[in-house]
Amino acid sequence: MDELADLTERLVAIPSHEDETAAGDAVEEWLRTGTDAAVERDAVGNVIARRGAAADPDADTLALVGHHDVVPPAERQTEGEGTDGAYVVERRDGRIYGRGTADMKGAVAACMLAFRDADVPDGRELAFASFVGEEVGGTGARHAIDEGFAPDYALVAEGSTNYSKAGVTDVVVAHKGRRASTLVARGEAAHASEPDAGENAVYRACDAVDVVRDLDAPETAVFGETVTGSVAVTKLHGGETWNVIPERCEVTVDERTVPGERADLGRAESVHGVKWTVEQDLPPMACEDDAFAAAALASARDVHDHLGLDAPEHVVKPHATDAGWLTEAGTEPVVCGASEPGEAHTKTESVGIDVLDRCYRIYVDLAEREW
């Protein structure tokens, strides 16, 4: 456990909110000196390593996946002025505090040690990947996939702790995606004293908002777990001054998508003068391999039982991760990691050392398990 905590602290101390290079250097150096794996650093800075039955064309690949970029730290989380200094890392009361402890350098450290220590069975290749750019739309994962990274199975080590109940690390079998859309309503400007001389773009936008409000939220089920999305207007901006009929109005729509389903936002274009564009589409995730999902839960339950903890469950996660991009590439993923709800991206971000150890044990168990 000390080695895991020490490695977590080492990774967390390295700033990686604007430039992930130094953090990637540390991950790469550790893998090259601490394992006999084949290690690759790709053009965008992803670190990928492989060991086991790589030469066997029939071998399945299981990947332990994380990311070493973080969101910008709060001032209290740095040693220098603003957010440019080295990151502050503190260990107290069984937890490690600092930017990236929960999301997700602690889990990356657990993956690294599990990758090194697991006794990989015959017929399996074990891979490790730490991506860049997860916090800005999965740029690293997308690059790796474009370059051919598509393991058969993946455990993405994002947070799944305290979902079904306190004190357990659950196994996520599905999560929502996010589609960010813009509706642009166009009209014709006129003096506000003669409103009928123009076409009010705000009125048209409001008609489009009514269409969005009436849309059904997407919903599906994965392993008996209901995944319910949402669709909501979050911004509306139109007009330039108080005495001119506005000729343009823009509406922002946030949609949380679910596997295989989308809200029919195209219906908003039934309003004259309204056009719909998609600005960002982070894909949802669903594991469709019963045996792998069951194996991951069995590993988690065995570890919890050994530690005298309550049994974890299959759960769903409310927000997107790199597992969504892997799903699109044909990988069967689950999500299992140390971060608890309310920890990531906060000024007091922290992770439990005992939970990191629990995750390490789950990752080793799954890497060694047959399914």
Tab-separated table of C-alpha atoms in Angstrom:
chain	number	residue	atom	x	y	z
A	1	MET	CA	0.000	0.000	0.000
A	2	ASP	CA	2.899	2.367	0.698
A	3	GLU	CA	4.256	1.904	-2.821
A	4	LEU	CA	0.852	2.725	-4.279
A	5	ALA	CA	0.449	5.838	-2.119
A	6	ASP	CA	3.987	6.998	-2.920
A	7	LEU	CA	3.462	6.545	-6.672
A	8	THR	CA	0.154	8.401	-6.476
A	9	GLU	CA	1.810	11.327	-4.709
A	10	ARG	CA	4.619	11.391	-7.267
A	11	LEU	CA	2.174	11.569	-10.186
A	12	VAL	CA	-0.168	14.059	-8.517
A	13	ALA	CA	2.684	16.488	-7.783
A	14	ILE	CA	3.369	16.911	-11.518
A	15	PRO	CA	1.310	19.724	-13.145
A	16	SER	CA	-0.668	18.424	-16.127
A	17	HIS	CA	-3.616	20.759	-16.708
A	18	GLU	CA	-2.037	22.625	-19.629
A	19	ASP	CA	0.785	20.319	-20.709
A	20	GLU	CA	0.721	16.594	-19.923
A	21	THR	CA	4.296	15.967	-21.080
A	22	ALA	CA	6.004	15.765	-17.687
A	23	ALA	CA	3.320	13.507	-16.225
A	24	GLY	CA	3.540	11.273	-19.284
A	25	ASP	CA	7.337	11.190	-18.907
A	26	ALA	CA	6.952	9.934	-15.334
A	27	VAL	CA	4.487	7.204	-16.332
A	28	GLU	CA	6.643	6.126	-19.267
A	29	GLU	CA	9.868	6.073	-17.216
A	30	TRP	CA	8.239	3.991	-14.467
A	31	LEU	CA	6.941	1.432	-16.976
A	32	ARG	CA	10.276	1.161	-18.786
A	33	THR	CA	12.312	0.715	-15.611
A	34	GLY	CA	9.784	-1.212	-13.515
A	35	THR	CA	8.393	-3.699	-16.037
A	36	ASP	CA	9.547	-5.769	-18.995
A	37	ALA	CA	6.629	-4.530	-21.109
A	38	ALA	CA	6.782	-3.068	-24.581
A	39	VAL	CA	6.155	0.644	-23.983
A	40	GLU	CA	5.061	3.190	-26.570
A	41	ARG	CA	4.693	6.986	-26.387
A	42	ASP	CA	2.619	8.141	-29.322
A	43	ALA	CA	2.584	11.446	-31.190
A	44	VAL	CA	0.101	13.171	-28.862
A	45	GLY	CA	1.627	11.900	-25.605
A	46	ASN	CA	-0.417	8.817	-24.768
A	47	VAL	CA	1.525	6.125	-22.910
A	48	ILE	CA	0.645	2.572	-23.938
A	49	ALA	CA	2.308	-0.625	-22.714
A	50	ARG	CA	1.726	-4.302	-23.463
A	51	ARG	CA	2.796	-7.602	-21.936
A	52	GLY	CA	1.735	-11.221	-22.223
A	53	ALA	CA	0.679	-13.169	-25.308
A	54	ALA	CA	1.185	-10.422	-27.870
A	55	ALA	CA	2.568	-12.897	-30.437
A	56	ASP	CA	-0.532	-15.124	-30.226
A	57	PRO	CA	-2.987	-14.056	-32.966
A	58	ASP	CA	-5.857	-15.633	-31.010
A	59	ALA	CA	-5.034	-13.840	-27.754
A	60	ASP	CA	-7.555	-11.499	-26.232
A	61	THR	CA	-6.359	-8.141	-24.957
A	62	LEU	CA	-7.499	-6.662	-21.662
A	63	ALA	CA	-6.489	-3.026	-21.160
A	64	LEU	CA	-6.273	-1.090	-17.899
A	65	VAL	CA	-7.064	2.476	-18.942
A	66	GLY	CA	-6.684	5.892	-17.350
A	67	HIS	CA	-5.634	9.459	-18.170
A	68	HIS	CA	-2.945	11.697	-16.744
A	69	ASP	CA	-4.360	15.099	-17.665
A	70	VAL	CA	-6.325	17.039	-15.040
A	71	VAL	CA	-8.550	20.094	-14.871
A	72	PRO	CA	-6.911	23.373	-13.756
A	73	PRO	CA	-6.126	23.422	-10.030
A	74	ALA	CA	-7.469	25.861	-7.481
A	75	GLU	CA	-4.944	28.298	-6.011
A	76	ARG	CA	-4.845	26.314	-2.772
A	77	GLN	CA	-3.735	23.268	-4.776
A	78	THR	CA	-0.551	24.902	-6.084
A	79	GLU	CA	2.627	26.102	-4.446
A	80	GLY	CA	3.105	29.139	-6.672
A	81	GLU	CA	1.058	32.141	-7.736
A	82	GLY	CA	-2.253	31.436	-9.488
A	83	THR	CA	-2.411	27.980	-11.059
A	84	ASP	CA	1.115	27.900	-12.519
A	85	GLY	CA	3.041	26.438	-9.602
A	86	ALA	CA	3.791	22.856	-8.623
A	87	TYR	CA	0.838	20.964	-7.220
A	88	VAL	CA	0.415	20.650	-3.463
A	89	VAL	CA	0.085	17.032	-2.292
A	90	GLU	CA	-0.850	16.155	1.286
A	91	ARG	CA	-1.364	12.807	3.000
A	92	ARG	CA	-3.506	12.798	6.138
A	93	ASP	CA	-6.167	10.706	7.829
A	94	GLY	CA	-5.779	7.878	5.319
A	95	ARG	CA	-6.343	10.076	2.268
A	96	ILE	CA	-4.206	11.846	-0.311
A	97	TYR	CA	-5.241	15.422	-1.161
A	98	GLY	CA	-4.403	17.322	-4.335
A	99	ARG	CA	-5.509	18.056	-7.871
A	100	GLY	CA	-5.835	14.788	-9.775
A	101	THR	CA	-5.821	12.452	-6.778
A	102	ALA	CA	-9.365	11.250	-7.517
A	103	ASP	CA	-9.548	12.136	-11.219
A	104	MET	CA	-7.504	10.172	-11.781
A	105	LYS	CA	-3.814	9.793	-11.060
A	106	GLY	CA	-4.474	7.605	-8.016
A	107	ALA	CA	-6.276	5.098	-10.213
A	108	VAL	CA	-3.553	5.400	-12.867
A	109	ALA	CA	-1.006	4.426	-10.208
A	110	ALA	CA	-3.171	1.449	-9.205
A	111	CYS	CA	-3.375	0.391	-12.861
A	112	MET	CA	0.394	0.702	-13.283
A	113	LEU	CA	1.117	-1.542	-10.303
A	114	ALA	CA	-1.557	-4.061	-11.304
A	115	PHE	CA	-0.160	-4.120	-14.841
A	116	ARG	CA	3.262	-4.945	-13.418
A	117	ASP	CA	2.132	-7.496	-10.824
A	118	ALA	CA	-0.647	-9.509	-12.492
A	119	ASP	CA	0.165	-13.099	-13.485
A	120	VAL	CA	-1.356	-12.942	-16.948
A	121	PRO	CA	-2.941	-16.250	-18.051
A	122	ASP	CA	-1.988	-17.972	-21.290
A	123	GLY	CA	-3.838	-16.598	-24.277
A	124	ARG	CA	-4.185	-13.082	-22.899
A	125	GLU	CA	-2.336	-9.877	-23.608
A	126	LEU	CA	-2.474	-7.291	-20.833
A	127	ALA	CA	-2.270	-3.670	-21.903
A	128	PHE	CA	-1.992	-0.411	-20.015
A	129	ALA	CA	-2.955	2.972	-21.435
A	130	SER	CA	-2.808	6.418	-19.912
A	131	PHE	CA	-4.306	8.976	-22.252
A	132	VAL	CA	-3.959	12.722	-22.601
A	133	GLY	CA	-6.839	15.088	-23.260
A	134	GLU	CA	-9.637	13.232	-21.484
A	135	GLU	CA	-10.818	16.410	-19.798
A	136	VAL	CA	-11.156	18.214	-23.142
A	137	GLY	CA	-13.205	15.674	-25.057
A	138	GLY	CA	-11.086	12.538	-25.195
A	139	THR	CA	-8.520	13.761	-27.709
A	140	GLY	CA	-5.905	11.239	-26.583
A	141	ALA	CA	-8.236	8.250	-26.651
A	142	ARG	CA	-9.525	9.223	-30.075
A	143	HIS	CA	-5.976	9.517	-31.430
A	144	ALA	CA	-4.976	6.139	-30.005
A	145	ILE	CA	-8.066	4.504	-31.494
A	146	ASP	CA	-7.379	6.119	-34.877
A	147	GLU	CA	-3.885	4.620	-34.677
A	148	GLY	CA	-5.272	1.125	-34.030
A	149	PHE	CA	-5.711	0.877	-30.244
A	150	ALA	CA	-8.811	-1.308	-29.853
A	151	PRO	CA	-8.420	-3.919	-27.085
A	152	ASP	CA	-11.033	-6.634	-26.818
A	153	TYR	CA	-11.814	-5.628	-23.235
A	154	ALA	CA	-11.022	-2.614	-21.092
A	155	LEU	CA	-11.300	-1.620	-17.473
A	156	VAL	CA	-11.441	2.165	-17.427
A	157	ALA	CA	-10.410	3.281	-13.956
A	158	GLU	CA	-12.728	6.274	-13.584
A	159	GLY	CA	-14.700	6.632	-10.368
A	160	SER	CA	-17.227	4.023	-9.269
A	161	THR	CA	-16.849	4.113	-5.491
A	162	ASN	CA	-19.836	4.700	-3.175
A	163	TYR	CA	-22.382	4.399	-5.986
A	164	SER	CA	-24.645	1.571	-4.811
A	165	LYS	CA	-23.757	2.079	-1.142
A	166	ALA	CA	-21.076	3.614	1.028
A	167	GLY	CA	-17.800	1.765	1.377
A	168	VAL	CA	-17.852	-0.207	-1.872
A	169	THR	CA	-16.284	0.147	-5.299
A	170	ASP	CA	-18.909	-0.830	-7.848
A	171	VAL	CA	-18.598	-1.918	-11.477
A	172	VAL	CA	-20.133	0.452	-14.037
A	173	VAL	CA	-21.673	-1.336	-17.043
A	174	ALA	CA	-23.052	1.774	-18.751
A	175	HIS	CA	-22.752	5.527	-18.651
A	176	LYS	CA	-24.344	8.488	-20.323
A	177	GLY	CA	-22.783	10.514	-23.085
A	178	ARG	CA	-23.149	14.222	-23.764
A	179	ARG	CA	-24.284	15.908	-26.957
A	180	ALA	CA	-23.978	19.692	-27.033
A	181	SER	CA	-26.160	21.323	-29.669
A	182	THR	CA	-26.942	24.805	-30.904
A	183	LEU	CA	-30.206	25.995	-32.420
A	184	VAL	CA	-29.818	29.197	-34.424
A	185	ALA	CA	-33.001	31.073	-35.234
A	186	ARG	CA	-32.817	33.732	-37.925
A	187	GLY	CA	-35.342	36.446	-38.643
A	188	GLU	CA	-35.404	39.933	-40.115
A	189	ALA	CA	-34.499	43.103	-38.245
A	190	ALA	CA	-36.910	46.019	-37.978
A	191	HIS	CA	-37.511	48.978	-35.695
A	192	ALA	CA	-39.171	47.817	-32.505
A	193	SER	CA	-41.901	50.435	-32.974
A	194	GLU	CA	-43.042	48.470	-36.041
A	195	PRO	CA	-42.562	44.814	-35.023
A	196	ASP	CA	-44.664	43.463	-37.869
A	197	ALA	CA	-42.161	44.903	-40.349
A	198	GLY	CA	-39.620	42.251	-39.316
A	199	GLU	CA	-39.410	38.622	-38.229
A	200	ASN	CA	-38.497	38.216	-34.563
A	201	ALA	CA	-35.723	35.635	-34.206
A	202	VAL	CA	-36.304	35.402	-30.433
A	203	TYR	CA	-39.909	34.351	-31.018
A	204	ARG	CA	-38.742	31.683	-33.450
A	205	ALA	CA	-36.145	30.522	-30.937
A	206	CYS	CA	-38.831	30.313	-28.260
A	207	ASP	CA	-40.943	28.160	-30.578
A	208	ALA	CA	-37.922	25.876	-31.016
A	209	VAL	CA	-37.448	25.758	-27.236
A	210	ASP	CA	-41.048	24.574	-26.928
A	211	VAL	CA	-40.213	21.727	-29.310
A	212	VAL	CA	-37.188	20.759	-27.203
A	213	ARG	CA	-39.256	20.921	-24.014
A	214	ASP	CA	-41.721	18.386	-25.427
A	215	LEU	CA	-39.068	15.864	-26.477
A	216	ASP	CA	-38.861	12.557	-24.619
A	217	ALA	CA	-35.592	11.974	-22.770
A	218	PRO	CA	-33.681	8.968	-24.164
A	219	GLU	CA	-33.797	5.814	-22.054
A	220	THR	CA	-32.462	2.260	-22.280
A	221	ALA	CA	-31.483	-0.662	-20.042
A	222	VAL	CA	-28.102	-2.390	-19.645
A	223	PHE	CA	-27.895	-5.572	-17.542
A	224	GLY	CA	-31.207	-4.655	-15.984
A	225	GLU	CA	-29.941	-1.209	-15.001
A	226	THR	CA	-32.008	1.674	-16.400
A	227	VAL	CA	-30.010	4.456	-18.034
A	228	THR	CA	-32.071	7.614	-18.436
A	229	GLY	CA	-30.761	10.580	-20.345
A	230	SER	CA	-31.974	14.150	-20.403
A	231	VAL	CA	-32.357	17.101	-22.734
A	232	ALA	CA	-32.408	20.700	-21.536
A	233	VAL	CA	-32.023	24.219	-22.877
A	234	THR	CA	-29.206	25.853	-20.932
A	235	LYS	CA	-28.610	29.196	-22.694
A	236	LEU	CA	-30.522	31.614	-24.927
A	237	HIS	CA	-29.058	34.736	-26.454
A	238	GLY	CA	-30.594	37.054	-29.041
A	239	GLY	CA	-30.855	40.683	-29.950
A	240	GLU	CA	-28.430	43.559	-29.793
A	241	THR	CA	-30.376	46.535	-28.446
A	242	TRP	CA	-33.722	47.358	-26.858
A	243	ASN	CA	-35.334	49.061	-29.879
A	244	VAL	CA	-34.505	46.625	-32.721
A	245	ILE	CA	-36.396	43.452	-33.596
A	246	PRO	CA	-33.691	40.768	-33.304
A	247	GLU	CA	-32.603	39.019	-36.493
A	248	ARG	CA	-30.651	36.246	-34.768
A	249	CYS	CA	-31.096	34.191	-31.595
A	250	GLU	CA	-28.978	31.261	-30.400
A	251	VAL	CA	-30.139	28.466	-28.114
A	252	THR	CA	-27.760	26.026	-26.378
A	253	VAL	CA	-29.039	22.528	-25.659
A	254	ASP	CA	-27.392	20.041	-23.301
A	255	GLU	CA	-28.396	16.420	-23.961
A	256	ARG	CA	-27.236	13.467	-21.878
A	257	THR	CA	-27.357	10.532	-24.256
A	258	VAL	CA	-27.718	6.820	-23.541
A	259	PRO	CA	-26.453	3.790	-25.476
A	260	GLY	CA	-28.333	3.441	-28.747
A	261	GLU	CA	-30.706	6.357	-28.182
A	262	ARG	CA	-30.800	10.080	-28.942
A	263	ALA	CA	-33.435	12.745	-28.480
A	264	ASP	CA	-34.973	13.854	-31.803
A	265	LEU	CA	-33.522	17.353	-31.752
A	266	GLY	CA	-33.909	17.592	-35.506
A	267	ARG	CA	-37.593	18.312	-34.876
A	268	ALA	CA	-36.627	21.837	-33.833
A	269	GLU	CA	-35.877	22.570	-37.484
A	270	SER	CA	-39.608	22.293	-38.165
A	271	VAL	CA	-39.741	25.879	-36.889
A	272	HIS	CA	-39.190	28.208	-39.839
A	273	GLY	CA	-35.770	29.876	-39.771
A	274	VAL	CA	-34.223	27.481	-37.230
A	275	LYS	CA	-31.098	25.394	-37.924
A	276	TRP	CA	-29.653	22.709	-35.625
A	277	THR	CA	-25.932	21.949	-35.323
A	278	VAL	CA	-24.042	19.562	-33.044
A	279	GLU	CA	-21.016	21.123	-31.340
A	280	GLN	CA	-19.798	18.126	-29.338
A	281	ASP	CA	-20.891	14.502	-29.044
A	282	LEU	CA	-19.215	12.481	-26.281
A	283	PRO	CA	-20.464	8.922	-26.732
A	284	PRO	CA	-22.196	6.868	-24.053
A	285	MET	CA	-20.855	3.489	-22.974
A	286	ALA	CA	-22.428	0.084	-22.575
A	287	CYS	CA	-20.782	-3.280	-21.923
A	288	GLU	CA	-22.596	-5.900	-23.982
A	289	ASP	CA	-20.418	-8.880	-23.055
A	290	ASP	CA	-22.207	-10.745	-20.270
A	291	ALA	CA	-19.193	-12.874	-19.360
A	292	PHE	CA	-16.794	-9.944	-19.034
A	293	ALA	CA	-19.248	-7.834	-17.022
A	294	ALA	CA	-19.844	-10.814	-14.733
A	295	ALA	CA	-16.098	-11.440	-14.362
A	296	ALA	CA	-15.436	-7.819	-13.415
A	297	LEU	CA	-18.160	-7.928	-10.778
A	298	ALA	CA	-16.885	-11.283	-9.484
A	299	SER	CA	-13.390	-9.787	-9.082
A	300	ALA	CA	-14.781	-6.786	-7.238
A	301	ARG	CA	-16.932	-8.968	-4.975
A	302	ASP	CA	-14.088	-11.357	-4.164
A	303	VAL	CA	-11.854	-8.462	-3.156
A	304	HIS	CA	-14.576	-6.854	-1.065
A	305	ASP	CA	-15.341	-10.166	0.610
A	306	HIS	CA	-11.647	-10.702	1.407
A	307	LEU	CA	-11.526	-7.239	2.975
A	308	GLY	CA	-14.729	-7.796	4.951
A	309	LEU	CA	-16.699	-5.193	2.976
A	310	ASP	CA	-20.240	-5.174	1.580
A	311	ALA	CA	-20.716	-6.580	-1.902
A	312	PRO	CA	-20.526	-4.172	-4.860
A	313	GLU	CA	-23.073	-4.101	-7.693
A	314	HIS	CA	-23.385	-3.416	-11.393
A	315	VAL	CA	-24.277	0.287	-11.654
A	316	VAL	CA	-24.587	3.071	-14.226
A	317	LYS	CA	-22.604	6.315	-14.232
A	318	PRO	CA	-24.098	9.739	-15.010
A	319	HIS	CA	-21.303	11.246	-17.085
A	320	ALA	CA	-19.042	10.422	-20.013
A	321	THR	CA	-15.554	8.886	-19.891
A	322	ASP	CA	-13.056	7.565	-22.418
A	323	ALA	CA	-14.954	4.255	-22.177
A	324	GLY	CA	-17.440	5.757	-24.619
A	325	TRP	CA	-14.787	6.180	-27.312
A	326	LEU	CA	-13.593	2.613	-26.689
A	327	THR	CA	-17.163	1.336	-27.061
A	328	GLU	CA	-17.361	3.002	-30.473
A	329	ALA	CA	-14.094	1.261	-31.417
A	330	GLY	CA	-15.563	-2.169	-30.639
A	331	THR	CA	-14.048	-2.674	-27.184
A	332	GLU	CA	-16.150	-4.160	-24.378
A	333	PRO	CA	-15.485	-1.852	-21.391
A	334	VAL	CA	-16.423	-1.543	-17.752
A	335	VAL	CA	-15.601	1.336	-15.426
A	336	CYS	CA	-14.200	0.716	-11.944
A	337	GLY	CA	-12.182	3.172	-9.913
A	338	ALA	CA	-11.466	4.908	-6.647
A	339	SER	CA	-13.037	8.322	-7.147
A	340	GLU	CA	-16.178	8.992	-5.127
A	341	PRO	CA	-19.067	11.273	-6.170
A	342	GLY	CA	-18.253	14.869	-5.282
A	343	GLU	CA	-14.449	14.506	-5.244
A	344	ALA	CA	-13.328	15.143	-8.827
A	345	HIS	CA	-12.604	18.725	-9.924
A	346	THR	CA	-13.069	20.175	-6.418
A	347	LYS	CA	-10.851	22.472	-4.345
A	348	THR	CA	-10.520	19.719	-1.729
A	349	GLU	CA	-10.099	16.770	-4.148
A	350	SER	CA	-8.828	13.640	-2.422
A	351	VAL	CA	-8.787	9.862	-2.608
A	352	GLY	CA	-8.743	7.167	0.059
A	353	ILE	CA	-5.524	5.150	0.221
A	354	ASP	CA	-7.481	2.063	1.269
A	355	VAL	CA	-9.761	2.506	-1.761
A	356	LEU	CA	-6.752	2.748	-4.094
A	357	ASP	CA	-5.483	-0.508	-2.607
A	358	ARG	CA	-8.923	-2.063	-3.106
A	359	CYS	CA	-8.883	-1.011	-6.765
A	360	TYR	CA	-5.371	-2.370	-7.260
A	361	ARG	CA	-6.554	-5.738	-5.951
A	362	ILE	CA	-9.597	-5.713	-8.248
A	363	TYR	CA	-7.444	-4.894	-11.280
A	364	VAL	CA	-4.983	-7.708	-10.522
A	365	ASP	CA	-7.801	-10.179	-9.902
A	366	LEU	CA	-9.558	-9.325	-13.167
A	367	ALA	CA	-6.295	-9.456	-15.152
A	368	GLU	CA	-5.681	-12.978	-13.814
A	369	ARG	CA	-9.294	-14.219	-14.088
A	370	GLU	CA	-10.693	-16.390	-16.877
A	371	TRP	CA	-14.093	-15.588	-18.382
